[in-house]
Amino acid sequence: SLIGFSGAILTKIMCDAMNRDIFNVLFGGINNAPVAKGADTGPKEHSETSVELTAEMLVNAKEVLVVPGYGMAMARAQTAMGELASTLRKNNINMKFGIHPVAGRMPGQMNVLLAEAGVPHEWVLEMDEVNPDMENFDVVLVVGANDVVNSSAQEIEGCAIWGMPVIEVWRAKKVVFCKRSMGGGYADL
């Protein structure tokens, strides 16, 4: 019963963080209108970069933010990200981590992974701490995150993540997405 109750608590935390009604989540969208898909069916525009160009951006930056997601966990890249943060900070480049409450598969997963990788707690900030200062970040690296940084949550009413609080990376000076593919995230956006 303790495990079941813990699961219920985690479910409630996730629902609150995603601005979702717990009854709607538990009972599968009873009496819901269809999810808005939008008229955009064409390919999404993006500019590809290289490791060299990304390294140059980082070296020339003063403020860097990393937004980790489930993809970072799957790639087991938390140690490499911690080492990158240490290297940049030794060179007077302030690198921080911005954590969404539901990044990964459960609340706190990114915090635990970064702690296991030896990233000091002071370098890890919550979404509400990074969003107000987003314009000050020279570079944002989104490492394996999708839905938690998707502007559709604020722009496309009725989409699967409409109303969910997100980390507003699009307001930064430059954003680099580190992904295996151009596919959508958990919400398929």
mmCIF file of C-alpha atoms in Angstrom, residues 6-177:
data_model
loop_
_atom_site.group_PDB
_atom_site.id
_atom_site.type_symbol
_atom_site.label_atom_id
_atom_site.label_comp_id
_atom_site.label_asym_id
_atom_site.label_seq_id
_atom_site.Cartn_x
_atom_site.Cartn_y
_atom_site.Cartn_z
ATOM 1 C CA SER A 6 3.719 6.894 -3.324
ATOM 2 C CA GLY A 7 2.627 6.402 -6.930
ATOM 3 C CA ALA A 8 -0.525 8.411 -6.248
ATOM 4 C CA ILE A 9 1.536 11.248 -4.775
ATOM 5 C CA LEU A 10 3.862 11.249 -7.819
ATOM 6 C CA THR A 11 0.839 11.236 -10.144
ATOM 7 C CA LYS A 12 -0.627 14.259 -8.356
ATOM 8 C CA ILE A 13 2.723 16.110 -8.533
ATOM 9 C CA MET A 14 3.014 15.373 -12.263
ATOM 10 C CA CYS A 15 -0.562 16.522 -12.929
ATOM 11 C CA ASP A 16 -0.003 19.786 -11.042
ATOM 12 C CA ALA A 17 3.268 20.456 -12.894
ATOM 13 C CA MET A 18 1.603 19.834 -16.269
ATOM 14 C CA ASN A 19 -1.492 21.879 -15.397
ATOM 15 C CA ARG A 20 -3.689 18.790 -15.854
ATOM 16 C CA ASP A 21 -6.745 17.620 -13.922
ATOM 17 C CA ILE A 22 -5.956 14.345 -12.145
ATOM 18 C CA PHE A 23 -9.400 12.883 -12.926
ATOM 19 C CA ASN A 24 -8.888 13.597 -16.620
ATOM 20 C CA VAL A 25 -5.530 11.813 -16.525
ATOM 21 C CA LEU A 26 -6.822 8.809 -14.575
ATOM 22 C CA PHE A 27 -10.018 8.303 -16.554
ATOM 23 C CA GLY A 28 -8.586 8.792 -20.037
ATOM 24 C CA GLY A 29 -10.107 11.999 -21.301
ATOM 25 C CA ILE A 30 -13.798 11.310 -20.757
ATOM 26 C CA ASN A 31 -15.910 14.052 -22.382
ATOM 27 C CA ASN A 32 -12.867 15.713 -23.946
ATOM 28 C CA ALA A 33 -12.838 17.636 -27.179
ATOM 29 C CA PRO A 34 -10.401 16.253 -29.771
ATOM 30 C CA VAL A 35 -6.833 17.487 -29.390
ATOM 31 C CA ALA A 36 -5.950 20.309 -31.765
ATOM 32 C CA LYS A 37 -3.391 19.228 -34.328
ATOM 33 C CA GLY A 38 -3.094 22.546 -36.169
ATOM 34 C CA ALA A 39 -2.842 23.137 -39.882
ATOM 35 C CA ASP A 40 0.941 22.945 -39.975
ATOM 36 C CA THR A 41 1.733 19.771 -41.913
ATOM 37 C CA GLY A 42 4.923 20.899 -43.628
ATOM 38 C CA PRO A 43 8.442 20.095 -42.516
ATOM 39 C CA LYS A 44 9.748 22.020 -39.540
ATOM 40 C CA GLU A 45 12.565 24.412 -40.291
ATOM 41 C CA HIS A 46 15.755 24.002 -38.362
ATOM 42 C CA SER A 47 19.423 24.797 -38.776
ATOM 43 C CA GLU A 48 21.862 22.018 -38.112
ATOM 44 C CA THR A 49 25.106 22.737 -36.324
ATOM 45 C CA SER A 50 28.267 20.819 -35.560
ATOM 46 C CA VAL A 51 30.216 19.955 -32.454
ATOM 47 C CA GLU A 52 32.847 22.523 -33.457
ATOM 48 C CA LEU A 53 30.331 25.358 -33.926
ATOM 49 C CA THR A 54 28.573 24.489 -30.683
ATOM 50 C CA ALA A 55 31.902 24.443 -28.834
ATOM 51 C CA GLU A 56 32.709 27.860 -30.315
ATOM 52 C CA MET A 57 29.337 29.201 -29.119
ATOM 53 C CA LEU A 58 30.040 27.890 -25.621
ATOM 54 C CA VAL A 59 33.569 29.304 -25.487
ATOM 55 C CA ASN A 60 32.292 32.730 -26.533
ATOM 56 C CA ALA A 61 29.401 32.719 -24.046
ATOM 57 C CA LYS A 62 29.273 34.159 -20.546
ATOM 58 C CA GLU A 63 25.980 32.551 -19.446
ATOM 59 C CA VAL A 64 24.995 29.006 -20.493
ATOM 60 C CA LEU A 65 21.933 27.004 -19.505
ATOM 61 C CA VAL A 66 21.428 23.266 -19.993
ATOM 62 C CA VAL A 67 17.865 21.931 -20.016
ATOM 63 C CA PRO A 68 18.082 18.156 -19.572
ATOM 64 C CA GLY A 69 15.325 15.711 -20.432
ATOM 65 C CA TYR A 70 14.620 12.025 -20.714
ATOM 66 C CA GLY A 71 16.973 11.771 -23.707
ATOM 67 C CA MET A 72 19.900 12.774 -21.492
ATOM 68 C CA ALA A 73 18.964 9.984 -19.099
ATOM 69 C CA MET A 74 18.660 7.444 -21.917
ATOM 70 C CA ALA A 75 22.051 8.471 -23.321
ATOM 71 C CA ARG A 76 23.561 8.406 -19.815
ATOM 72 C CA ALA A 77 25.058 11.796 -20.596
ATOM 73 C CA GLN A 78 24.710 13.348 -17.130
ATOM 74 C CA THR A 79 28.373 12.769 -16.255
ATOM 75 C CA ALA A 80 29.549 14.361 -19.516
ATOM 76 C CA MET A 81 27.253 17.335 -18.890
ATOM 77 C CA GLY A 82 28.643 17.708 -15.366
ATOM 78 C CA GLU A 83 32.196 17.620 -16.720
ATOM 79 C CA LEU A 84 31.285 20.226 -19.343
ATOM 80 C CA ALA A 85 29.839 22.461 -16.626
ATOM 81 C CA SER A 86 33.010 22.145 -14.532
ATOM 82 C CA THR A 87 35.236 22.927 -17.510
ATOM 83 C CA LEU A 88 33.214 25.969 -18.516
ATOM 84 C CA ARG A 89 33.069 27.293 -14.968
ATOM 85 C CA LYS A 90 36.850 26.922 -14.626
ATOM 86 C CA ASN A 91 37.056 29.215 -17.665
ATOM 87 C CA ASN A 92 34.719 31.841 -16.164
ATOM 88 C CA ILE A 93 31.670 30.751 -18.149
ATOM 89 C CA ASN A 94 28.668 30.431 -15.861
ATOM 90 C CA MET A 95 26.863 27.217 -16.765
ATOM 91 C CA LYS A 96 23.669 26.253 -14.965
ATOM 92 C CA PHE A 97 21.052 23.533 -15.325
ATOM 93 C CA GLY A 98 17.370 24.423 -15.666
ATOM 94 C CA ILE A 99 15.107 21.600 -14.525
ATOM 95 C CA HIS A 100 11.442 21.234 -15.442
ATOM 96 C CA PRO A 101 9.392 19.575 -12.675
ATOM 97 C CA VAL A 102 8.344 16.694 -14.949
ATOM 98 C CA ALA A 103 11.497 16.297 -17.052
ATOM 99 C CA GLY A 104 12.247 12.629 -17.488
ATOM 100 C CA ARG A 105 9.829 9.966 -16.403
ATOM 101 C CA MET A 106 9.202 11.097 -12.836
ATOM 102 C CA PRO A 107 9.549 14.265 -10.754
ATOM 103 C CA GLY A 108 13.114 14.775 -9.602
ATOM 104 C CA GLN A 109 14.722 12.329 -12.039
ATOM 105 C CA MET A 110 17.025 14.965 -13.569
ATOM 106 C CA ASN A 111 18.016 16.264 -10.127
ATOM 107 C CA VAL A 112 18.996 12.757 -9.011
ATOM 108 C CA LEU A 113 20.976 12.029 -12.197
ATOM 109 C CA LEU A 114 22.903 15.307 -11.955
ATOM 110 C CA ALA A 115 23.595 14.751 -8.250
ATOM 111 C CA GLU A 116 24.916 11.258 -9.037
ATOM 112 C CA ALA A 117 27.184 12.861 -11.653
ATOM 113 C CA GLY A 118 28.640 15.178 -8.997
ATOM 114 C CA VAL A 119 26.970 18.400 -10.189
ATOM 115 C CA PRO A 120 26.771 20.791 -7.211
ATOM 116 C CA HIS A 121 23.219 21.537 -6.109
ATOM 117 C CA GLU A 122 23.844 25.290 -6.494
ATOM 118 C CA TRP A 123 24.243 24.856 -10.263
ATOM 119 C CA VAL A 124 20.814 23.220 -10.594
ATOM 120 C CA LEU A 125 17.845 25.598 -10.806
ATOM 121 C CA GLU A 126 14.108 25.080 -11.113
ATOM 122 C CA MET A 127 12.007 26.267 -14.079
ATOM 123 C CA ASP A 128 10.639 29.228 -12.118
ATOM 124 C CA GLU A 129 14.194 30.369 -11.362
ATOM 125 C CA VAL A 130 15.454 30.321 -14.975
ATOM 126 C CA ASN A 131 12.461 31.598 -16.952
ATOM 127 C CA PRO A 132 12.641 35.220 -15.684
ATOM 128 C CA ASP A 133 16.323 35.465 -16.748
ATOM 129 C CA MET A 134 16.070 33.612 -20.075
ATOM 130 C CA GLU A 135 17.102 36.631 -22.185
ATOM 131 C CA ASN A 136 20.420 36.742 -20.283
ATOM 132 C CA PHE A 137 21.537 33.295 -21.455
ATOM 133 C CA ASP A 138 23.928 33.445 -24.409
ATOM 134 C CA VAL A 139 23.458 29.745 -25.193
ATOM 135 C CA VAL A 140 20.896 27.186 -24.080
ATOM 136 C CA LEU A 141 21.648 23.505 -24.670
ATOM 137 C CA VAL A 142 18.500 21.394 -24.667
ATOM 138 C CA VAL A 143 19.759 17.864 -24.070
ATOM 139 C CA GLY A 144 17.123 15.262 -24.790
ATOM 140 C CA ALA A 145 14.119 17.396 -23.804
ATOM 141 C CA ASN A 146 11.099 18.086 -26.011
ATOM 142 C CA ASP A 147 7.709 18.892 -24.536
ATOM 143 C CA VAL A 148 9.070 20.757 -21.490
ATOM 144 C CA VAL A 149 10.582 23.417 -23.805
ATOM 145 C CA ASN A 150 7.894 23.476 -26.521
ATOM 146 C CA SER A 151 6.377 26.908 -27.169
ATOM 147 C CA SER A 152 3.160 25.230 -28.395
ATOM 148 C CA ALA A 153 2.145 25.017 -24.737
ATOM 149 C CA GLN A 154 1.657 28.787 -24.883
ATOM 150 C CA GLU A 155 0.879 29.319 -28.567
ATOM 151 C CA ILE A 156 -1.486 26.590 -29.830
ATOM 152 C CA GLU A 157 -4.676 26.385 -27.813
ATOM 153 C CA GLY A 158 -5.985 22.839 -27.615
ATOM 154 C CA CYS A 159 -2.696 21.091 -28.409
ATOM 155 C CA ALA A 160 -1.686 18.152 -26.221
ATOM 156 C CA ILE A 161 0.462 20.319 -23.930
ATOM 157 C CA TRP A 162 -1.633 23.520 -24.029
ATOM 158 C CA GLY A 163 -1.369 25.308 -20.690
ATOM 159 C CA MET A 164 1.524 23.233 -19.379
ATOM 160 C CA PRO A 165 4.240 25.434 -17.886
ATOM 161 C CA VAL A 166 7.425 25.149 -19.953
ATOM 162 C CA ILE A 167 11.005 26.384 -19.835
ATOM 163 C CA GLU A 168 10.916 29.272 -22.310
ATOM 164 C CA VAL A 169 14.191 28.553 -24.139
ATOM 165 C CA TRP A 170 13.085 30.412 -27.292
ATOM 166 C CA ARG A 171 13.701 33.687 -25.420
ATOM 167 C CA ALA A 172 17.459 32.972 -25.074
ATOM 168 C CA LYS A 173 20.000 34.399 -27.516
ATOM 169 C CA LYS A 174 20.856 30.983 -29.038
ATOM 170 C CA VAL A 175 19.379 27.532 -28.518
ATOM 171 C CA VAL A 176 20.938 24.210 -29.513
ATOM 172 C CA PHE A 177 18.826 21.058 -29.358
#
